[in-house]
Short mmCIF file of C-alpha atoms in Angstrom, two decimals:
data_model
loop_
_atom_site.label_atom_id
_atom_site.label_comp_id
_atom_site.label_asym_id
_atom_site.label_seq_id
_atom_site.Cartn_x
_atom_site.Cartn_y
_atom_site.Cartn_z
CA UNK A 229 0.00 0.00 0.00
CA UNK A 230 2.82 2.40 0.91
CA UNK A 231 4.64 1.53 -2.33
CA UNK A 232 1.52 2.24 -4.35
CA UNK A 233 1.07 5.57 -2.57
CA UNK A 234 4.69 6.46 -3.35
CA UNK A 235 4.18 5.79 -7.05
CA UNK A 236 1.06 7.93 -7.09
CA UNK A 237 2.91 10.71 -5.26
CA UNK A 238 5.81 10.66 -7.75
CA UNK A 239 3.41 10.71 -10.72
CA UNK A 240 1.48 13.59 -9.17
CA UNK A 241 4.72 15.52 -8.59
CA UNK A 242 5.83 14.98 -12.16
CA UNK A 243 2.39 16.08 -13.43
CA UNK A 244 2.57 19.30 -11.39
CA UNK A 245 6.09 19.99 -12.67
CA UNK A 246 5.08 19.38 -16.29
CA UNK A 247 1.97 21.52 -15.89
CA UNK A 248 4.05 24.33 -14.41
CA UNK A 249 6.50 24.19 -17.31
CA UNK A 250 3.59 24.19 -19.73
CA UNK A 251 2.12 27.29 -18.13
CA UNK A 252 5.49 29.04 -18.40
CA UNK A 253 5.93 28.01 -22.04
CA UNK A 254 2.36 28.86 -23.10
CA UNK A 255 1.11 32.23 -21.84
CA UNK A 256 -2.53 32.27 -20.77
CA UNK A 257 -3.07 35.35 -22.97
CA UNK A 258 -1.05 35.58 -26.20
CA UNK A 259 0.66 38.88 -26.87
CA UNK A 260 -1.35 41.29 -29.06
CA UNK A 261 -0.01 41.12 -32.59
CA UNK A 262 -0.49 43.25 -35.73
CA UNK A 263 1.41 43.68 -39.00
CA UNK A 264 0.50 45.16 -42.38
CA UNK A 265 1.76 45.74 -45.91
CA UNK A 266 0.51 46.83 -49.32
CA UNK A 267 0.13 44.07 -51.91
CA UNK A 268 1.58 46.45 -54.52
CA UNK A 269 2.69 50.09 -54.59
CA UNK A 270 0.18 52.92 -54.63
CA UNK A 271 -0.87 53.98 -58.13
CA UNK A 272 -3.53 56.09 -59.86
CA UNK A 273 -5.17 53.05 -61.49
CA UNK A 274 -8.43 51.97 -59.86
CA UNK A 275 -7.89 48.93 -57.61
CA UNK A 276 -10.86 47.82 -55.57
CA UNK A 277 -12.97 45.09 -53.97
CA UNK A 278 -10.47 42.42 -52.93
CA UNK A 279 -11.20 38.89 -51.78
CA UNK A 280 -8.82 36.71 -49.73
CA UNK A 281 -8.43 33.00 -48.93
CA UNK A 282 -5.89 30.85 -47.13
CA UNK A 283 -4.76 27.87 -49.20
CA UNK A 284 -4.27 24.39 -47.68
CA UNK A 285 -0.47 24.91 -47.50
CA UNK A 286 -0.85 28.16 -45.52
CA UNK A 287 -0.23 30.55 -48.42
CA UNK A 288 -2.59 33.51 -48.85
CA UNK A 289 -4.22 34.26 -52.19
CA UNK A 290 -5.95 37.55 -53.04
CA UNK A 291 -7.88 38.91 -56.02
CA UNK A 292 -9.36 42.34 -56.83
CA UNK A 293 -10.44 44.34 -59.85
CA UNK A 294 -8.14 46.76 -61.65
CA UNK A 295 -8.57 49.28 -64.46
CA UNK A 296 -9.23 52.87 -65.38
CA UNK A 297 -12.64 52.93 -63.71
CA UNK A 298 -15.49 50.66 -62.71
CA UNK A 299 -18.50 49.52 -64.74
CA UNK A 300 -18.13 52.31 -67.31
CA UNK A 301 -14.53 51.40 -68.24
CA UNK A 302 -14.19 48.40 -70.55
CA UNK A 303 -10.53 47.78 -69.60
CA UNK A 304 -11.41 46.58 -66.07
CA UNK A 305 -10.14 43.08 -65.24
CA UNK A 306 -9.45 40.78 -62.28
CA UNK A 307 -5.91 40.64 -60.86
CA UNK A 308 -4.36 38.25 -58.32
CA UNK A 309 -1.29 37.84 -56.11
CA UNK A 310 0.08 35.22 -53.71
CA UNK A 311 1.72 35.60 -50.29
CA UNK A 312 3.84 32.56 -49.50
CA UNK A 313 3.57 31.28 -45.94
CA UNK A 314 6.08 33.10 -43.71
CA UNK A 315 6.79 35.82 -46.28
CA UNK A 316 6.01 39.54 -46.08
CA UNK A 317 6.39 40.08 -49.84
CA UNK A 318 3.50 39.36 -52.21
CA UNK A 319 4.34 37.86 -55.58
CA UNK A 320 4.01 40.11 -58.66
CA UNK A 321 0.34 40.52 -59.56
CA UNK A 322 -1.10 39.04 -62.71
CA UNK A 323 -4.40 38.96 -64.62
CA UNK A 324 -6.51 35.99 -63.57
CA UNK A 325 -9.73 36.85 -65.46
CA UNK A 326 -10.52 39.24 -68.30
CA UNK A 327 -13.54 39.14 -70.61
CA UNK A 328 -12.11 41.33 -73.35
CA UNK A 329 -14.04 44.50 -74.06
CA UNK A 330 -16.20 44.26 -70.94
CA UNK A 331 -15.61 45.37 -67.34
CA UNK A 332 -14.99 42.56 -64.83
CA UNK A 333 -15.68 43.55 -61.21
CA UNK A 334 -16.29 42.41 -57.61
CA UNK A 335 -14.50 39.03 -57.44
CA UNK A 336 -15.18 36.60 -54.59
CA UNK A 337 -12.99 33.63 -53.61
CA UNK A 338 -14.08 30.42 -51.90
CA UNK A 339 -12.26 27.24 -50.87
CA UNK A 340 -14.72 24.36 -50.61
CA UNK A 341 -14.44 21.23 -48.44
CA UNK A 342 -12.76 19.40 -51.34
CA UNK A 343 -10.03 22.08 -51.34
CA UNK A 344 -11.18 23.38 -54.70
CA UNK A 345 -10.66 27.09 -55.28
CA UNK A 346 -13.65 29.01 -56.67
CA UNK A 347 -13.50 32.41 -58.36
CA UNK A 348 -16.86 34.11 -58.85
CA UNK A 349 -17.22 37.53 -60.47
CA UNK A 350 -19.62 39.54 -62.66
CA UNK A 351 -18.96 40.72 -66.20
CA UNK A 352 -20.88 43.95 -66.85
CA UNK A 353 -22.56 43.61 -70.24
CA UNK A 354 -23.80 47.16 -70.87
CA UNK A 355 -21.84 49.34 -68.41
CA UNK A 356 -24.70 49.23 -65.90
CA UNK A 357 -24.56 47.19 -62.68
CA UNK A 358 -27.97 45.70 -63.42
CA UNK A 359 -26.51 44.06 -66.56
CA UNK A 360 -24.04 41.93 -64.55
CA UNK A 361 -23.58 38.32 -65.69
CA UNK A 362 -22.05 35.93 -63.14
CA UNK A 363 -18.97 33.87 -64.01
CA UNK A 364 -17.72 30.80 -62.12
CA UNK A 365 -14.26 29.22 -62.32
CA UNK A 366 -13.09 26.22 -60.24
CA UNK A 367 -9.61 24.68 -59.95
CA UNK A 368 -7.96 22.01 -57.83
CA UNK A 369 -4.45 23.08 -58.88
CA UNK A 370 -3.36 25.18 -55.92
CA UNK A 371 0.40 24.68 -55.87
CA UNK A 372 1.39 27.31 -58.49
CA UNK A 373 -0.90 30.25 -57.83
CA UNK A 374 1.83 32.81 -58.43
CA UNK A 375 0.67 32.36 -62.06
CA UNK A 376 -2.75 31.88 -63.69
CA UNK A 377 -4.20 28.46 -62.83
CA UNK A 378 -5.75 25.92 -65.16
CA UNK A 379 -9.49 25.92 -64.53
CA UNK A 380 -11.27 22.55 -64.44
CA UNK A 381 -14.61 24.34 -64.73
CA UNK A 382 -15.43 27.62 -66.46
CA UNK A 383 -19.07 28.59 -66.87
CA UNK A 384 -21.76 31.10 -66.00
CA UNK A 385 -23.53 30.85 -62.65
CA UNK A 386 -27.21 31.00 -63.62
CA UNK A 387 -30.42 30.44 -61.66
CA UNK A 388 -34.07 31.39 -61.57
CA UNK A 389 -34.67 33.36 -58.35
CA UNK A 390 -37.01 31.49 -56.02
CA UNK A 391 -40.56 32.92 -55.63
CA UNK A 392 -39.11 36.25 -56.65
CA UNK A 393 -42.08 38.23 -57.92
CA UNK A 394 -44.44 36.91 -55.23
CA UNK A 395 -42.02 37.69 -52.40
CA UNK A 396 -41.30 41.19 -53.73
CA UNK A 397 -45.02 41.92 -54.00
CA UNK A 398 -45.68 40.64 -50.48
CA UNK A 399 -43.09 43.01 -48.98
CA UNK A 400 -43.20 45.99 -51.33
CA UNK A 401 -46.94 46.51 -51.93
CA UNK A 402 -47.70 47.39 -48.26
CA UNK A 403 -44.76 49.83 -48.28
CA UNK A 404 -46.04 51.42 -51.48
CA UNK A 405 -49.50 51.87 -49.95
CA UNK A 406 -47.90 53.85 -47.10
CA UNK A 407 -45.57 55.98 -49.23
CA UNK A 408 -46.58 59.49 -50.37
CA UNK A 409 -47.80 59.11 -53.99
CA UNK A 410 -45.27 61.50 -55.57
CA UNK A 411 -42.31 60.66 -53.34
CA UNK A 412 -38.96 59.14 -54.32
CA UNK A 413 -39.86 56.14 -52.20
CA UNK A 414 -43.04 55.52 -54.19
CA UNK A 415 -41.19 55.84 -57.50
CA UNK A 416 -38.54 53.37 -56.35
CA UNK A 417 -41.10 50.85 -55.09
CA UNK A 418 -43.10 51.02 -58.33
CA UNK A 419 -39.94 50.40 -60.33
CA UNK A 420 -39.02 47.41 -58.16
CA UNK A 421 -42.43 45.85 -58.76
CA UNK A 422 -42.06 46.34 -62.53
CA UNK A 423 -38.57 44.82 -62.59
CA UNK A 424 -39.64 41.85 -60.45
CA UNK A 425 -42.28 40.95 -63.05
CA UNK A 426 -39.69 40.91 -65.85
CA UNK A 427 -37.86 37.59 -66.28
CA UNK A 428 -34.64 39.08 -67.73
CA UNK A 429 -34.40 41.77 -65.03
CA UNK A 430 -34.66 39.28 -62.17
CA UNK A 431 -32.14 36.86 -63.73
CA UNK A 432 -29.45 39.46 -64.52
CA UNK A 433 -27.59 41.92 -62.33
CA UNK A 434 -26.63 39.64 -59.40
CA UNK A 435 -23.14 40.25 -58.03
CA UNK A 436 -20.98 38.79 -55.23
CA UNK A 437 -19.01 40.66 -52.57
CA UNK A 438 -18.45 38.60 -49.41
CA UNK A 439 -17.17 35.01 -49.24
CA UNK A 440 -19.49 32.10 -50.01
CA UNK A 441 -19.88 29.60 -47.17
CA UNK A 442 -20.49 25.85 -46.99
CA UNK A 443 -22.90 24.52 -44.36
CA UNK A 444 -22.28 21.31 -42.38
CA UNK A 445 -24.79 19.63 -44.73
CA UNK A 446 -22.52 20.45 -47.68
CA UNK A 447 -24.89 23.11 -49.07
CA UNK A 448 -23.00 26.00 -50.65
CA UNK A 449 -24.37 29.51 -50.21
CA UNK A 450 -23.16 32.38 -52.40
CA UNK A 451 -24.28 35.80 -51.07
CA UNK A 452 -25.39 38.06 -53.94
CA UNK A 453 -26.96 41.47 -54.41
CA UNK A 454 -28.47 43.63 -57.13
CA UNK A 455 -27.99 47.36 -57.55
CA UNK A 456 -30.98 47.36 -59.90
CA UNK A 457 -33.33 46.08 -57.19
CA UNK A 458 -31.19 47.36 -54.30
CA UNK A 459 -31.63 44.17 -52.32
CA UNK A 460 -30.08 40.72 -51.96
CA UNK A 461 -30.48 36.98 -52.33
CA UNK A 462 -28.41 33.82 -51.86
CA UNK A 463 -27.44 31.42 -54.66
CA UNK A 464 -27.74 27.82 -53.42
CA UNK A 465 -26.14 24.57 -54.57
CA UNK A 466 -26.64 21.16 -52.96
CA UNK A 467 -24.41 19.30 -55.43
CA UNK A 468 -21.02 21.00 -55.15
CA UNK A 469 -21.91 23.69 -57.69
CA UNK A 470 -23.24 21.44 -60.46
CA UNK A 471 -26.70 23.03 -60.38
CA UNK A 472 -28.07 26.17 -58.77
CA UNK A 473 -31.23 27.56 -57.29
CA UNK A 474 -31.59 30.58 -55.01
CA UNK A 475 -33.24 31.86 -51.90
CA UNK A 476 -36.20 34.14 -51.97
CA UNK A 477 -35.01 37.76 -52.12
CA UNK A 478 -33.91 39.53 -48.94
CA UNK A 479 -36.00 42.66 -49.34
CA UNK A 480 -35.23 45.91 -47.51
CA UNK A 481 -34.55 49.59 -48.04
CA UNK A 482 -31.25 49.21 -49.88
CA UNK A 483 -30.06 46.03 -48.10
CA UNK A 484 -27.20 44.84 -50.34
CA UNK A 485 -23.86 42.96 -50.27
CA UNK A 486 -24.81 40.30 -47.70
CA UNK A 487 -22.26 38.50 -45.55
CA UNK A 488 -23.25 35.34 -43.65
CA UNK A 489 -22.66 33.90 -40.19
CA UNK A 490 -24.11 30.70 -38.71
CA UNK A 491 -25.52 30.45 -35.19
CA UNK A 492 -25.18 27.30 -33.09
CA UNK A 493 -28.90 26.56 -33.50
CA UNK A 494 -28.56 26.58 -37.30
CA UNK A 495 -29.95 30.07 -37.89
CA UNK A 496 -28.18 31.97 -40.65
CA UNK A 497 -27.60 35.69 -40.12
CA UNK A 498 -26.97 38.05 -43.04
CA UNK A 499 -25.41 41.46 -42.43
CA UNK A 500 -25.84 43.90 -45.30
CA UNK A 501 -24.64 47.28 -46.47
CA UNK A 502 -27.12 50.14 -46.12
CA UNK A 503 -27.79 51.52 -49.59
CA UNK A 504 -31.01 53.21 -48.52
CA UNK A 505 -32.16 56.35 -46.72
CA UNK A 506 -31.00 57.47 -43.22
CA UNK A 507 -30.44 56.43 -40.54
CA UNK A 508 -27.45 54.65 -42.04
CA UNK A 509 -27.03 51.30 -40.32
CA UNK A 510 -25.94 47.79 -41.22
CA UNK A 511 -29.02 45.75 -42.10
CA UNK A 512 -29.68 42.25 -40.79
CA UNK A 513 -31.89 39.34 -41.88
CA UNK A 514 -32.37 35.77 -40.61
CA UNK A 515 -32.98 32.36 -42.16
CA UNK A 516 -33.98 29.18 -40.31
CA UNK A 517 -34.24 26.90 -43.35
CA UNK A 518 -30.69 26.76 -44.67
CA UNK A 519 -30.84 30.04 -46.53
CA UNK A 520 -33.98 29.46 -48.62
CA UNK A 521 -36.20 32.12 -47.04
CA UNK A 522 -35.26 35.25 -45.11
CA UNK A 523 -36.93 37.75 -42.83
CA UNK A 524 -37.31 41.31 -44.16
CA UNK A 525 -34.11 43.27 -43.62
CA UNK A 526 -34.08 45.58 -40.60
CA UNK A 527 -31.60 48.06 -39.13
CA UNK A 528 -29.02 47.08 -36.52
CA UNK A 529 -27.33 49.51 -34.16
CA UNK A 530 -24.10 49.30 -36.19
CA UNK A 531 -23.41 52.38 -38.34
CA UNK A 532 -22.76 52.01 -42.06
CA UNK A 533 -22.05 54.74 -44.62
CA UNK A 534 -23.16 52.67 -47.61
CA UNK A 535 -20.09 50.43 -47.77
CA UNK A 536 -19.35 46.70 -47.69
CA UNK A 537 -18.85 44.76 -44.45
CA UNK A 538 -17.92 41.15 -43.72
CA UNK A 539 -18.76 38.89 -40.78
CA UNK A 540 -17.24 35.45 -40.09
CA UNK A 541 -17.55 32.68 -37.52
CA UNK A 542 -14.37 32.21 -35.50
CA UNK A 543 -13.37 28.74 -34.37
CA UNK A 544 -13.85 29.53 -30.67
CA UNK A 545 -17.52 30.31 -31.28
CA UNK A 546 -17.21 34.08 -31.36
CA UNK A 547 -17.86 36.25 -34.43
CA UNK A 548 -15.71 38.90 -36.08
CA UNK A 549 -17.05 41.80 -38.14
CA UNK A 550 -15.04 44.28 -40.20
CA UNK A 551 -16.86 47.42 -41.40
CA UNK A 552 -16.77 51.19 -41.84
CA UNK A 553 -18.13 52.34 -38.47
CA UNK A 554 -19.50 55.71 -39.64
CA UNK A 555 -22.76 56.95 -41.12
CA UNK A 556 -20.95 59.02 -43.75
CA UNK A 557 -17.52 58.48 -45.29
CA UNK A 558 -15.12 55.54 -45.49
CA UNK A 559 -12.24 57.10 -43.56
CA UNK A 560 -12.66 54.73 -40.58
CA UNK A 561 -12.37 50.93 -40.76
CA UNK A 562 -13.05 48.86 -37.62
CA UNK A 563 -12.94 45.24 -36.50
CA UNK A 564 -15.38 44.11 -33.79
CA UNK A 565 -15.72 40.86 -31.85
CA UNK A 566 -18.98 39.37 -30.52
CA UNK A 567 -19.19 36.53 -27.99
CA UNK A 568 -23.00 36.21 -28.16
CA UNK A 569 -23.56 35.54 -31.88
CA UNK A 570 -24.03 39.15 -32.89
CA UNK A 571 -26.34 40.31 -30.11
CA UNK A 572 -23.60 42.64 -28.83
CA UNK A 573 -20.15 43.58 -30.07
CA UNK A 574 -18.04 43.88 -26.94
CA UNK A 575 -14.64 44.69 -28.44
CA UNK A 576 -13.78 47.08 -31.26
CA UNK A 577 -10.47 48.32 -32.63
CA UNK A 578 -9.67 50.40 -35.68
CA UNK A 579 -7.60 49.07 -38.55
CA UNK A 580 -7.57 52.55 -40.11
CA UNK A 581 -8.71 56.05 -39.19
CA UNK A 582 -8.06 59.31 -41.03
CA UNK A 583 -8.90 62.31 -38.82
CA UNK A 584 -8.93 64.55 -41.89
CA UNK A 585 -11.55 62.32 -43.49
CA UNK A 586 -9.88 62.42 -46.90
CA UNK A 587 -8.67 58.84 -47.33
CA UNK A 588 -10.85 55.77 -47.86
CA UNK A 589 -10.35 52.29 -46.41
CA UNK A 590 -13.15 50.02 -47.51
CA UNK A 591 -14.54 46.82 -49.04
CA UNK A 592 -12.81 44.49 -46.57
CA UNK A 593 -12.35 40.74 -47.00
CA UNK A 594 -11.92 38.87 -43.70
CA UNK A 595 -10.68 35.35 -42.91
CA UNK A 596 -9.32 33.41 -39.93
CA UNK A 597 -6.17 31.42 -40.74
CA UNK A 598 -5.40 27.95 -39.42
CA UNK A 599 -3.07 29.44 -36.81
CA UNK A 600 -5.99 31.44 -35.38
CA UNK A 601 -4.85 34.86 -36.59
CA UNK A 602 -7.17 37.12 -38.57
CA UNK A 603 -6.36 38.51 -42.00
CA UNK A 604 -8.06 41.39 -43.80
CA UNK A 605 -7.48 42.82 -47.25
CA UNK A 606 -9.18 46.06 -48.23
CA UNK A 607 -9.17 48.89 -50.74
CA UNK A 608 -6.64 51.51 -49.67
CA UNK A 609 -7.24 54.96 -51.24
CA UNK A 610 -4.86 57.74 -50.12
CA UNK A 611 -4.99 61.39 -51.15
CA UNK A 612 -1.48 62.76 -51.74
CA UNK A 613 -0.12 66.31 -51.29
CA UNK A 614 -0.90 66.93 -54.98
CA UNK A 615 -4.58 66.18 -54.35
CA UNK A 616 -4.51 62.99 -56.41
CA UNK A 617 -5.90 59.76 -55.01
CA UNK A 618 -3.59 56.76 -55.27
CA UNK A 619 -4.80 53.26 -54.66
CA UNK A 620 -3.65 49.81 -53.63
CA UNK A 621 -4.92 46.75 -51.78
CA UNK A 622 -3.69 46.53 -48.17
CA UNK A 623 -3.25 43.33 -46.15
CA UNK A 624 -3.23 43.24 -42.36
CA UNK A 625 -2.71 40.29 -40.00
CA UNK A 626 -3.51 40.40 -36.28
CA UNK A 627 -4.89 38.32 -33.45
CA UNK A 628 -8.03 38.59 -31.35
CA UNK A 629 -5.94 39.81 -28.40
CA UNK A 630 -4.90 42.83 -30.47
CA UNK A 631 -8.58 43.66 -31.04
CA UNK A 632 -9.43 43.22 -27.35
CA UNK A 633 -6.56 45.52 -26.41
CA UNK A 634 -8.56 48.37 -27.97
CA UNK A 635 -7.45 51.56 -29.66
CA UNK A 636 -4.41 53.25 -28.15
CA UNK A 637 -5.10 56.55 -26.36
CA UNK A 638 -4.86 59.61 -28.60
#
């Protein structure tokens, strides 16, 4: 009995010693960490709307659109660059997609559960956002992305919006009945009803912004929006992108560019840019059926100047949201953390802030890497002493502890 007790005592002593060494080697709270760099040097060309993914080997891959303008400039194309794991220097950028003679805009990247890389973007057919035609490219060749990949699939992403006209009528007609007859609101609502009844109008004009997501069931959801309708919907595939349907539209006063998070009970939450009248707030909508139907979009308490935002689920169960936290202007870009699935946002820190309100930091793309750190790319527009705006795409990496540390005192 005494011998047995001695063995137990020695094992317990060794366990305490090992545990103590472990506590010394692994701090309870990692040190706040932040670093940043431009993907390429500032230039007067228009560079905007990046999307970012981490590849299976730990490299980062980013895309954005580049040209002499946006939808009105036919030289606009999609560019890409790679950041090798452990490097601070992005590879030289290259053209990854270009429909000659037409503007290509708003790319979105997605890595599915088969480790296939998806590139989704709209080609603008007639220099109007509502003439956008969605393109889809998929590749499994991820080991040489410092150069254009070979695509295993290259096609258009087409669907018939689910119950579109009926849903629009159900939401819009009561609003129209309440609107002053000669008001801007009434004119907009009448136009929406006319467009919803037209098959071509409801099939064209859908564009991505935030990352697609894949549900535990395997269902793929691609968040989309229309500037023609000024609201959103979700493209849905239950067969790895072979065929597509969509959700019913997410109707609201200018609720566009949705980004999706998933609650523990299976509820999907869509946060959307406010493209409507004041007060300017991020919109929110909910789905309890895997993204097929959504509640009407309503305001949150989070300010939004009419600019893109992105929300993601973090692996510890919390959520992260990156957004312009103003009601006017894109001179302030913030990252917030929620521990209660978006009910409150306890911690906020600024990635950028220009007290002169001249620069713009916007259209963020947010991911969490395998090592737990957060990465954001965003459009970086800086006004120089000569009054000219020069542009690049900026990449920042940081950890949650850096966010929780808060902004330094001014």
